[in-house]
PDB file of C-alpha atoms in Angstrom:
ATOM      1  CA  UNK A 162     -24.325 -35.398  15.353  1.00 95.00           C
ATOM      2  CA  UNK A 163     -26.671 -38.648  15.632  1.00 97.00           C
ATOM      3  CA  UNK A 164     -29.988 -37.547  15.926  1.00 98.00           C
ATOM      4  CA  UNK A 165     -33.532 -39.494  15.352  1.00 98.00           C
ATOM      5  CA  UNK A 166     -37.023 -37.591  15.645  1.00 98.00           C
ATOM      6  CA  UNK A 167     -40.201 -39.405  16.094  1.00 98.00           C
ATOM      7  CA  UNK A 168     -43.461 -38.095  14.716  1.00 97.00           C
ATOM      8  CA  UNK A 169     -46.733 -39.773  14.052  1.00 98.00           C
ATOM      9  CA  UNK A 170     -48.269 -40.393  18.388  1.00 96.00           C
ATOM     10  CA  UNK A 171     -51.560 -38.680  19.253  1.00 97.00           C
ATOM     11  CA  UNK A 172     -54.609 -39.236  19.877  1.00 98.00           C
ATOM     12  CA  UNK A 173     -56.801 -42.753  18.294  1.00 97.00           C
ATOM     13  CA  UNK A 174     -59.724 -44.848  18.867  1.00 97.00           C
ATOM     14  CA  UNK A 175     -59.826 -48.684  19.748  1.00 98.00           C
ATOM     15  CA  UNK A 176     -59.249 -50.634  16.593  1.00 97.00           C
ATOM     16  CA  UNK A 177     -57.568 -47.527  14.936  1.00 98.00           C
ATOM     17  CA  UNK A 178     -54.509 -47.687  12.648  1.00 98.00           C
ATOM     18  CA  UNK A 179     -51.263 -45.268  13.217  1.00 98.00           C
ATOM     19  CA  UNK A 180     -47.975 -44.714  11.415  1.00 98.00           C
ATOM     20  CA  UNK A 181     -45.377 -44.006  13.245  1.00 98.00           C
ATOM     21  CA  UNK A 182     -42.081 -42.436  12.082  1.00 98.00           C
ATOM     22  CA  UNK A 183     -38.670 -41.753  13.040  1.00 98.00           C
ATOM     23  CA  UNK A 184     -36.106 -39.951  11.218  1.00 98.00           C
ATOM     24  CA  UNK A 185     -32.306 -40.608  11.531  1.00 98.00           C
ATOM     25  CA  UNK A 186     -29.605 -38.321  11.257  1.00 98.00           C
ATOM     26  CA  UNK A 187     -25.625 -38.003  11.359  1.00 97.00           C
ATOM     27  CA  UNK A 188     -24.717 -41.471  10.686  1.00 97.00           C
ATOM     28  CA  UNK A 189     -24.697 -44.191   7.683  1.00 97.00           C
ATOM     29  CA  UNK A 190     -28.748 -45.414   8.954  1.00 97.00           C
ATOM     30  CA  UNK A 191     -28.602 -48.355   6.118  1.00 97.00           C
ATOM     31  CA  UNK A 192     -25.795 -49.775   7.964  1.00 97.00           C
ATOM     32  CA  UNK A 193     -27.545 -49.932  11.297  1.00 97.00           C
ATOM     33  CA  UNK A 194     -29.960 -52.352  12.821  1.00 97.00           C
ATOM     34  CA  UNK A 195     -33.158 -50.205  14.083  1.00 98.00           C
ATOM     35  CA  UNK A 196     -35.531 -50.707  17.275  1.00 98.00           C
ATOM     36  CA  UNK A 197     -38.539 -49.400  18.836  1.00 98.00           C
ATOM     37  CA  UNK A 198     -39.502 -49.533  22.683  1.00 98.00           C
ATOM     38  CA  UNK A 199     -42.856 -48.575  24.199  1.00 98.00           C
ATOM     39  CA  UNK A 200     -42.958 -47.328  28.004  1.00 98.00           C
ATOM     40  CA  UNK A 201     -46.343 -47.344  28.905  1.00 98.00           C
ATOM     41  CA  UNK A 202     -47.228 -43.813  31.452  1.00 97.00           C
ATOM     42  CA  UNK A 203     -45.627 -45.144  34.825  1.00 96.00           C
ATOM     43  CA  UNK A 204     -44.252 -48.779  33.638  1.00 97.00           C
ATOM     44  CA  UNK A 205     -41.077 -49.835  31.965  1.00 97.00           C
ATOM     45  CA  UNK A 206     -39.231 -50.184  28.823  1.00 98.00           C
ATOM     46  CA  UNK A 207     -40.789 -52.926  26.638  1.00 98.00           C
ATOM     47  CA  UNK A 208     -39.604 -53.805  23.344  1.00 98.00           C
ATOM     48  CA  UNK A 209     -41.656 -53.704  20.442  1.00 98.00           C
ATOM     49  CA  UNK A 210     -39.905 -54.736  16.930  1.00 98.00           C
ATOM     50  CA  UNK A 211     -36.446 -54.963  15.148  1.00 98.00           C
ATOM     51  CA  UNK A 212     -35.511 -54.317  11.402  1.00 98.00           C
ATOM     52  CA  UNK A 213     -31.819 -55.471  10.648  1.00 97.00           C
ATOM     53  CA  UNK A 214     -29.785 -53.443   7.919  1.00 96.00           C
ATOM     54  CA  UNK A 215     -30.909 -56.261   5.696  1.00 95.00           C
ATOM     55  CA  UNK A 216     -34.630 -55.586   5.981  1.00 95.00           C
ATOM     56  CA  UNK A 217     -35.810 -58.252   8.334  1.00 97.00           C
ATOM     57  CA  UNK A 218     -37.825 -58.109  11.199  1.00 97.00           C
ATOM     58  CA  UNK A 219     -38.863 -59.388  13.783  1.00 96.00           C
ATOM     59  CA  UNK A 220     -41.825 -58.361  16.311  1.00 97.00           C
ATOM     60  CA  UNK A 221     -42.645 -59.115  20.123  1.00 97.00           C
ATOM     61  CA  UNK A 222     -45.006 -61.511  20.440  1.00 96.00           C
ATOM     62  CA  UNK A 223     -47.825 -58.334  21.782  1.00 96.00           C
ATOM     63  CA  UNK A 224     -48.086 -56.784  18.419  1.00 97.00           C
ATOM     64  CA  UNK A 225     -47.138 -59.442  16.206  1.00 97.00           C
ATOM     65  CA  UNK A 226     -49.737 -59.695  13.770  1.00 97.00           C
ATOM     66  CA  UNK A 227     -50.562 -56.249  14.524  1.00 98.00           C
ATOM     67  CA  UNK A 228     -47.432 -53.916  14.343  1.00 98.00           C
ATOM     68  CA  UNK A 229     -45.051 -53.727  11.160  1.00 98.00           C
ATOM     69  CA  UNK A 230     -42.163 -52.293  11.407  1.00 98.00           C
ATOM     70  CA  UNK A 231     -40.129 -50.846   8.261  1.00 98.00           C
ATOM     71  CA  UNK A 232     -37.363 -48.855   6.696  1.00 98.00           C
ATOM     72  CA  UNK A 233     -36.834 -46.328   4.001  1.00 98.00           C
ATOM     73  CA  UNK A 234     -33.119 -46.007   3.050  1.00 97.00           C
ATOM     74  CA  UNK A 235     -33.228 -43.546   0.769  1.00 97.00           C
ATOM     75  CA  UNK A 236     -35.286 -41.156   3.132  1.00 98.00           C
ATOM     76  CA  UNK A 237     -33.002 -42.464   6.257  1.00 98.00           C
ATOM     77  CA  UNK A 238     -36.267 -43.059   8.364  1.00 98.00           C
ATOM     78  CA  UNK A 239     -37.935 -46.162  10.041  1.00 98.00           C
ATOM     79  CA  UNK A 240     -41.638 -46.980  10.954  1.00 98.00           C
ATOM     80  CA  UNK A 241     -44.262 -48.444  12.500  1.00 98.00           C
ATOM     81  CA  UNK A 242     -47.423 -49.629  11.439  1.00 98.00           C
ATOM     82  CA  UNK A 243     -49.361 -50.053  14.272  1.00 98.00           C
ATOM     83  CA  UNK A 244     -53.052 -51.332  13.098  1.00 98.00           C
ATOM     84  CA  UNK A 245     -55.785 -52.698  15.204  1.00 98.00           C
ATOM     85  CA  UNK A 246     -54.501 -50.856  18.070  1.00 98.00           C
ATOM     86  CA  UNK A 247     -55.857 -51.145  22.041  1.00 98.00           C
ATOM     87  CA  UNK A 248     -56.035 -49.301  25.053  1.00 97.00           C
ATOM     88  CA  UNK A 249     -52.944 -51.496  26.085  1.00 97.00           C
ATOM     89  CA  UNK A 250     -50.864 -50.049  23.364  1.00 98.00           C
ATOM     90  CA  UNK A 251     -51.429 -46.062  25.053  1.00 98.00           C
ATOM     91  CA  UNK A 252     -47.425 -45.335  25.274  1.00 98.00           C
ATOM     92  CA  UNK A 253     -44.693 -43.180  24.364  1.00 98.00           C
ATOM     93  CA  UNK A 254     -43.019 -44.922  21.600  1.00 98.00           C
ATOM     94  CA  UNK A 255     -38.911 -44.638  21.645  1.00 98.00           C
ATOM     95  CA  UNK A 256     -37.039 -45.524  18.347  1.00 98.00           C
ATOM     96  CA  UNK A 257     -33.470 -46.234  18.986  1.00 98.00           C
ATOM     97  CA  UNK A 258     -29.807 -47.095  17.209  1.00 98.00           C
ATOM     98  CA  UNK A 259     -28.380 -50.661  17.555  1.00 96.00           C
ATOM     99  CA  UNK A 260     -24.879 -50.216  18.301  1.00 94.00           C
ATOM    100  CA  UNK A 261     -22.818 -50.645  21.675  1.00 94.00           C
ATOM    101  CA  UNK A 262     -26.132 -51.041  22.959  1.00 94.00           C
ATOM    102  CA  UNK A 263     -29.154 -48.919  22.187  1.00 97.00           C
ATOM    103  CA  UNK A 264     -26.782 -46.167  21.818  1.00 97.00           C
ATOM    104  CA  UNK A 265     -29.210 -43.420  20.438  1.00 97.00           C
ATOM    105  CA  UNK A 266     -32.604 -42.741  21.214  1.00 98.00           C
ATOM    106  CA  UNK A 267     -35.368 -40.450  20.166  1.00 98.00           C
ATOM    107  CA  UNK A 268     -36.958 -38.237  22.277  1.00 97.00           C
ATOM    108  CA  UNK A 269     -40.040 -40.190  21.581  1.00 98.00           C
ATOM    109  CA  UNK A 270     -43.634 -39.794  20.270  1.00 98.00           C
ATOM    110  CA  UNK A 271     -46.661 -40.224  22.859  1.00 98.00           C
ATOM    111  CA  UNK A 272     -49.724 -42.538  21.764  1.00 98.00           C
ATOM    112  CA  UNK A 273     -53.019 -42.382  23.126  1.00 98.00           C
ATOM    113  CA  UNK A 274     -55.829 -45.036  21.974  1.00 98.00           C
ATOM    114  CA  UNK A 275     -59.026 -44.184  24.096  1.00 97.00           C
ATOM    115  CA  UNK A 276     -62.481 -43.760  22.869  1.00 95.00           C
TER     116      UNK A 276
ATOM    117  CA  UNK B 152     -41.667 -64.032  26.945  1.00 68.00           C
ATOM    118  CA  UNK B 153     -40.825 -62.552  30.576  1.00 82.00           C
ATOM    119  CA  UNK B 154     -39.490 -59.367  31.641  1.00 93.00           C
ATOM    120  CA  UNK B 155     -36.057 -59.921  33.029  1.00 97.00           C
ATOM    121  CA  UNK B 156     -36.250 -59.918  37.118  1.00 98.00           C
ATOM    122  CA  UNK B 157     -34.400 -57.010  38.945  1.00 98.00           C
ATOM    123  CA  UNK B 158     -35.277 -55.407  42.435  1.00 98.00           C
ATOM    124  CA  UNK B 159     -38.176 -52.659  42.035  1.00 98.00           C
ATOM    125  CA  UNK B 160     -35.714 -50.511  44.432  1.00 98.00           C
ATOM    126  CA  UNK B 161     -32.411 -49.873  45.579  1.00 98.00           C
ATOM    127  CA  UNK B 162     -31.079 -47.110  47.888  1.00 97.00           C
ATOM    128  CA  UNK B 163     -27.376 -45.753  49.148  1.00 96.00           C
ATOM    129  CA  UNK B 164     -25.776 -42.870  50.797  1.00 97.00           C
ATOM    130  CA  UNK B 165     -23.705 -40.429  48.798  1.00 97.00           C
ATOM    131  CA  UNK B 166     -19.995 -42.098  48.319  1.00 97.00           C
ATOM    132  CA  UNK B 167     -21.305 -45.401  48.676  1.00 97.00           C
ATOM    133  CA  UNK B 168     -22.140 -48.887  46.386  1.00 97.00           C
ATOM    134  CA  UNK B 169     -25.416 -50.294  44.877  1.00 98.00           C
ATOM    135  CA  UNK B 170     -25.691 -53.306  42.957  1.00 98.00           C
ATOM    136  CA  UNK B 171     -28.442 -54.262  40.911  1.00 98.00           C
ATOM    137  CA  UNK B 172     -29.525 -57.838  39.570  1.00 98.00           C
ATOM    138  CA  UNK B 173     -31.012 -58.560  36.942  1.00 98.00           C
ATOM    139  CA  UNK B 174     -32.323 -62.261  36.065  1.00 98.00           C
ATOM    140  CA  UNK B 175     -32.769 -64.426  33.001  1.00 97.00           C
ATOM    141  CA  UNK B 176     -32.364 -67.287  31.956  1.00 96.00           C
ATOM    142  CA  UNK B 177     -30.179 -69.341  29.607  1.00 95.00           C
ATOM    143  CA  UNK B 178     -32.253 -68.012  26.582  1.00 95.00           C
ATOM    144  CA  UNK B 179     -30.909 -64.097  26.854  1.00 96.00           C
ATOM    145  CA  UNK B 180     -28.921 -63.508  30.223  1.00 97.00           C
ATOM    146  CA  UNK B 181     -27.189 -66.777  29.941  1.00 96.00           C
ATOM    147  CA  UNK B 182     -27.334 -67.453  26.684  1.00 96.00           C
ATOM    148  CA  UNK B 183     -24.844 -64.378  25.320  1.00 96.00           C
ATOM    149  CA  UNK B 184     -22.506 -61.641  26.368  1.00 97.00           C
ATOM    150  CA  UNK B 185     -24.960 -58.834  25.045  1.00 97.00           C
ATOM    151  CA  UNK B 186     -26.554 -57.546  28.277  1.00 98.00           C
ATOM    152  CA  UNK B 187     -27.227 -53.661  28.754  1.00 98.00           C
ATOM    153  CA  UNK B 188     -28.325 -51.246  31.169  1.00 98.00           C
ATOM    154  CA  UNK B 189     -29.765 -47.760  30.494  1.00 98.00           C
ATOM    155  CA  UNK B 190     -30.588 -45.146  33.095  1.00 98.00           C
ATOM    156  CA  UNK B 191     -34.028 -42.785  32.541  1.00 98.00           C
ATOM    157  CA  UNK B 192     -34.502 -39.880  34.764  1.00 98.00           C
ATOM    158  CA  UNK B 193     -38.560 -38.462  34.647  1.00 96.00           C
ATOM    159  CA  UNK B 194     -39.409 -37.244  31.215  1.00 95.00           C
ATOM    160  CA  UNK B 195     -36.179 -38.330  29.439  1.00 97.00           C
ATOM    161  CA  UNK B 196     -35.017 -40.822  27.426  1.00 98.00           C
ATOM    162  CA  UNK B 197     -32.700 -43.754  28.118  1.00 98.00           C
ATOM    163  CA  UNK B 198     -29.580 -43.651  28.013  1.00 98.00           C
ATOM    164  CA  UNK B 199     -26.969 -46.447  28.084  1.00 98.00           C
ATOM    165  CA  UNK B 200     -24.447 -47.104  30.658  1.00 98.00           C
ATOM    166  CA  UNK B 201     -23.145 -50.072  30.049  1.00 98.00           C
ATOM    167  CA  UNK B 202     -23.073 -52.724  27.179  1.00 98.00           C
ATOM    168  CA  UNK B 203     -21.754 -56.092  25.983  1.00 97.00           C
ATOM    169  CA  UNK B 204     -22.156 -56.713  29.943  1.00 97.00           C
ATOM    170  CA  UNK B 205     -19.046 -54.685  31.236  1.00 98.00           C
ATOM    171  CA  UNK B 206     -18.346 -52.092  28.018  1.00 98.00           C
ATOM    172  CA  UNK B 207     -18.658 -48.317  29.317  1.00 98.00           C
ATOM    173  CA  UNK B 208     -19.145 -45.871  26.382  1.00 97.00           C
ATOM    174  CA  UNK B 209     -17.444 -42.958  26.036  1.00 95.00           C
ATOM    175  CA  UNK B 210     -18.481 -40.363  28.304  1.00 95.00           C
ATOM    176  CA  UNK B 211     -20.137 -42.613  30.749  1.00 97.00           C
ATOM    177  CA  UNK B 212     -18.052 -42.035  34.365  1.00 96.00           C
ATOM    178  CA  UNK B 213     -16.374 -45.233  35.297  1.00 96.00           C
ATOM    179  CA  UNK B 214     -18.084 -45.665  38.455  1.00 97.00           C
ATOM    180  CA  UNK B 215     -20.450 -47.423  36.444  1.00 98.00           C
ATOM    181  CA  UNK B 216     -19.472 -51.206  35.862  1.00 98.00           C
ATOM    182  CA  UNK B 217     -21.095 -54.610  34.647  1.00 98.00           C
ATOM    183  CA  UNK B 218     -20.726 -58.333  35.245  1.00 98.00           C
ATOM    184  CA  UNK B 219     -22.625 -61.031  34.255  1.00 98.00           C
ATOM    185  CA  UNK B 220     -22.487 -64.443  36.167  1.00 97.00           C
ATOM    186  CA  UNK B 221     -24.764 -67.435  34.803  1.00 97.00           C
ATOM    187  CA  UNK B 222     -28.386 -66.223  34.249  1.00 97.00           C
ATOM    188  CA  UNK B 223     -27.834 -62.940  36.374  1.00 98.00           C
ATOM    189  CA  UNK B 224     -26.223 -59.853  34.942  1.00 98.00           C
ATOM    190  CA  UNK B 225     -25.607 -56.624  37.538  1.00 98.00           C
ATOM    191  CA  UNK B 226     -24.565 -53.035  37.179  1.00 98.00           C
ATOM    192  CA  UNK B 227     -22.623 -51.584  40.074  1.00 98.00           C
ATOM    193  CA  UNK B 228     -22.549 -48.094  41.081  1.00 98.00           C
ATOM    194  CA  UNK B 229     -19.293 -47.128  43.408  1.00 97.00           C
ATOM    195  CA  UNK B 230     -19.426 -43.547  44.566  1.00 95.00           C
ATOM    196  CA  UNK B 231     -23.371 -43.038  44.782  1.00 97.00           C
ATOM    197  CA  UNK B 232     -23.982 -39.386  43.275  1.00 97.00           C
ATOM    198  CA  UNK B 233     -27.122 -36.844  43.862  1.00 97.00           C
ATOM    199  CA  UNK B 234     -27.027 -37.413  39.984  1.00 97.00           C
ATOM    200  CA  UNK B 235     -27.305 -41.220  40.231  1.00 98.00           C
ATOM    201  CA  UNK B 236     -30.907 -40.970  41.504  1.00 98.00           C
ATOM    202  CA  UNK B 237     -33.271 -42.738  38.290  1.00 98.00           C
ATOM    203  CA  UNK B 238     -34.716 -45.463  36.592  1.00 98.00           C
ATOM    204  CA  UNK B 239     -32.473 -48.266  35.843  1.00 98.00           C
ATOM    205  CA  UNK B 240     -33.055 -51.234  33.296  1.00 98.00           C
ATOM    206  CA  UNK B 241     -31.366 -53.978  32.303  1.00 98.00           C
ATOM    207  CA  UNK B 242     -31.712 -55.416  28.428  1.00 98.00           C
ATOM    208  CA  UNK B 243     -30.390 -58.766  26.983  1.00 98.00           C
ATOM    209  CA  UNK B 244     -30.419 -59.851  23.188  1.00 96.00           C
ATOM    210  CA  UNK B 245     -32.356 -62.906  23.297  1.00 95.00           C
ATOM    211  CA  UNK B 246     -32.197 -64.722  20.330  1.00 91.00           C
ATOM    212  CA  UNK B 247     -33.554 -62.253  17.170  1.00 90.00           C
ATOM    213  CA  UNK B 248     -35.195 -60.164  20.151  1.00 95.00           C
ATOM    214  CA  UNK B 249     -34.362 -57.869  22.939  1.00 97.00           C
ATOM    215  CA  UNK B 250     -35.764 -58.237  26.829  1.00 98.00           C
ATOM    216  CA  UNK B 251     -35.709 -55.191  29.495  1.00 98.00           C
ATOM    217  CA  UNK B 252     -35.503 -55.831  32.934  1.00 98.00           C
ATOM    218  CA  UNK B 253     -38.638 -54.271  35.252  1.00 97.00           C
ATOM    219  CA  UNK B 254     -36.651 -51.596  36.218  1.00 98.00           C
ATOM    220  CA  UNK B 255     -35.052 -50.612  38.932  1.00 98.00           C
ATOM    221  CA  UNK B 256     -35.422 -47.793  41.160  1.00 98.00           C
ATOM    222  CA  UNK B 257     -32.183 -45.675  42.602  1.00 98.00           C
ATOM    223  CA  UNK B 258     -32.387 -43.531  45.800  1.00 98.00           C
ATOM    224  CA  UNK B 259     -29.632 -41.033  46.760  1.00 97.00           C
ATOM    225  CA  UNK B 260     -30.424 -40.868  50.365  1.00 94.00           C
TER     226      UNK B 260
END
């Protein structure tokens, strides 16, 4: 069974930094190209960055500069550095599988940046 | 870059058919056959519907369907169901990136 599991949201101040991480599950995760999405409480689905199976990345043009986004094969997880971080940011944070769509999703990680 | 352009709301009686747009432009919508939608009810995650603009995965009921003409891609759902009522977004690849649509909306009257 595909499964990924976010961890890392809470709680930060303006300017703070936060990991995020999300662990995959059930499937051959080197193979796959990885996203996450932010939904800000009440708004839509925004997306945030992109690592292919390869290791590239790319980042939206909001956190670029800001956000890094990486993987760990061996441990079958991705992240996201997310550094410099605003009230604009406050969002759950949804990884999700590239395949036939965004075909898998997390049940994603809530962060908070308020003073 | 933009969000994609689709109507804030849509609403249909039980048994009947909604259609909702969703606009690019010729750098995602247009540009390639890799539009999505997902459907969110409160508290959940996504999930998709439809992808590669008229793909249904498995498990998804096939009064779902997709098109794409030009710029505009739209999901159709035939045989409105209590369990239709959600969010709905569309997503296009666009170029090294994805977009989501603003969302859309669906009322089960």
């Amino acid at each position: 069974e595909v499964q990924l599991v976010e961890s890392g949201g809470g709680l930060v101040q303006p300017g703070e930094s936060v990991r995020l991480s999300c662990a995959a599950s059930g499937f051959a995760f080197s193979s796959y190209r990885m996203h996450w999405v932010r939904q800000a409480p009440g708004k839509g689905l925004v997306w945030v960055s992109l690592i292919h199976a390869d290791g590239s990345t790319n980042h939206a043009d909001s956190v670029r500069g800001r956000f890094t986004i990486s993987r760990d094969n061996a441990k079958n997880t991705v992240y996201l550095q997310m550094n410099s971080l605003r009230g604009e940011d406050t969002a759950v944070y949804y990884c999700a599988r590239d395949a036939y769509g965004l075909s898998y999703w997390g049940q994603g990680t809530l962060v908070t940046v308020s003073s | 870059q933009s969000a994609l352009t689709q109507p804030r709301s849509v609403s249909g009686s039980p048994g009947q058919s909604v259609t909702i747009s969703c606009t690019g432009t010729s750098s995602d919508v247009g540009g390639y056959n890799y539009v999505s939608w997902y459907q969110q009810h409160p508290g959940k995650a996504p999930k998709v519907m439809i992808y590669d603009v008229t793909e249904r995965p498995s498990g998804v009921p096939d009064r779902f369907s997709g098109s794409k003409s030009g710029n505009t891609a739209s999901l159709t759902i035939s045989g409105l169901q209590a369990e239709d009522e959600a969010d709905y977004y569309c997503c296009s690849w666009a170029g090294n990136s994805l977009i989501f649509g603003g969302g859309t909306k669906v009322t089960v009257l």
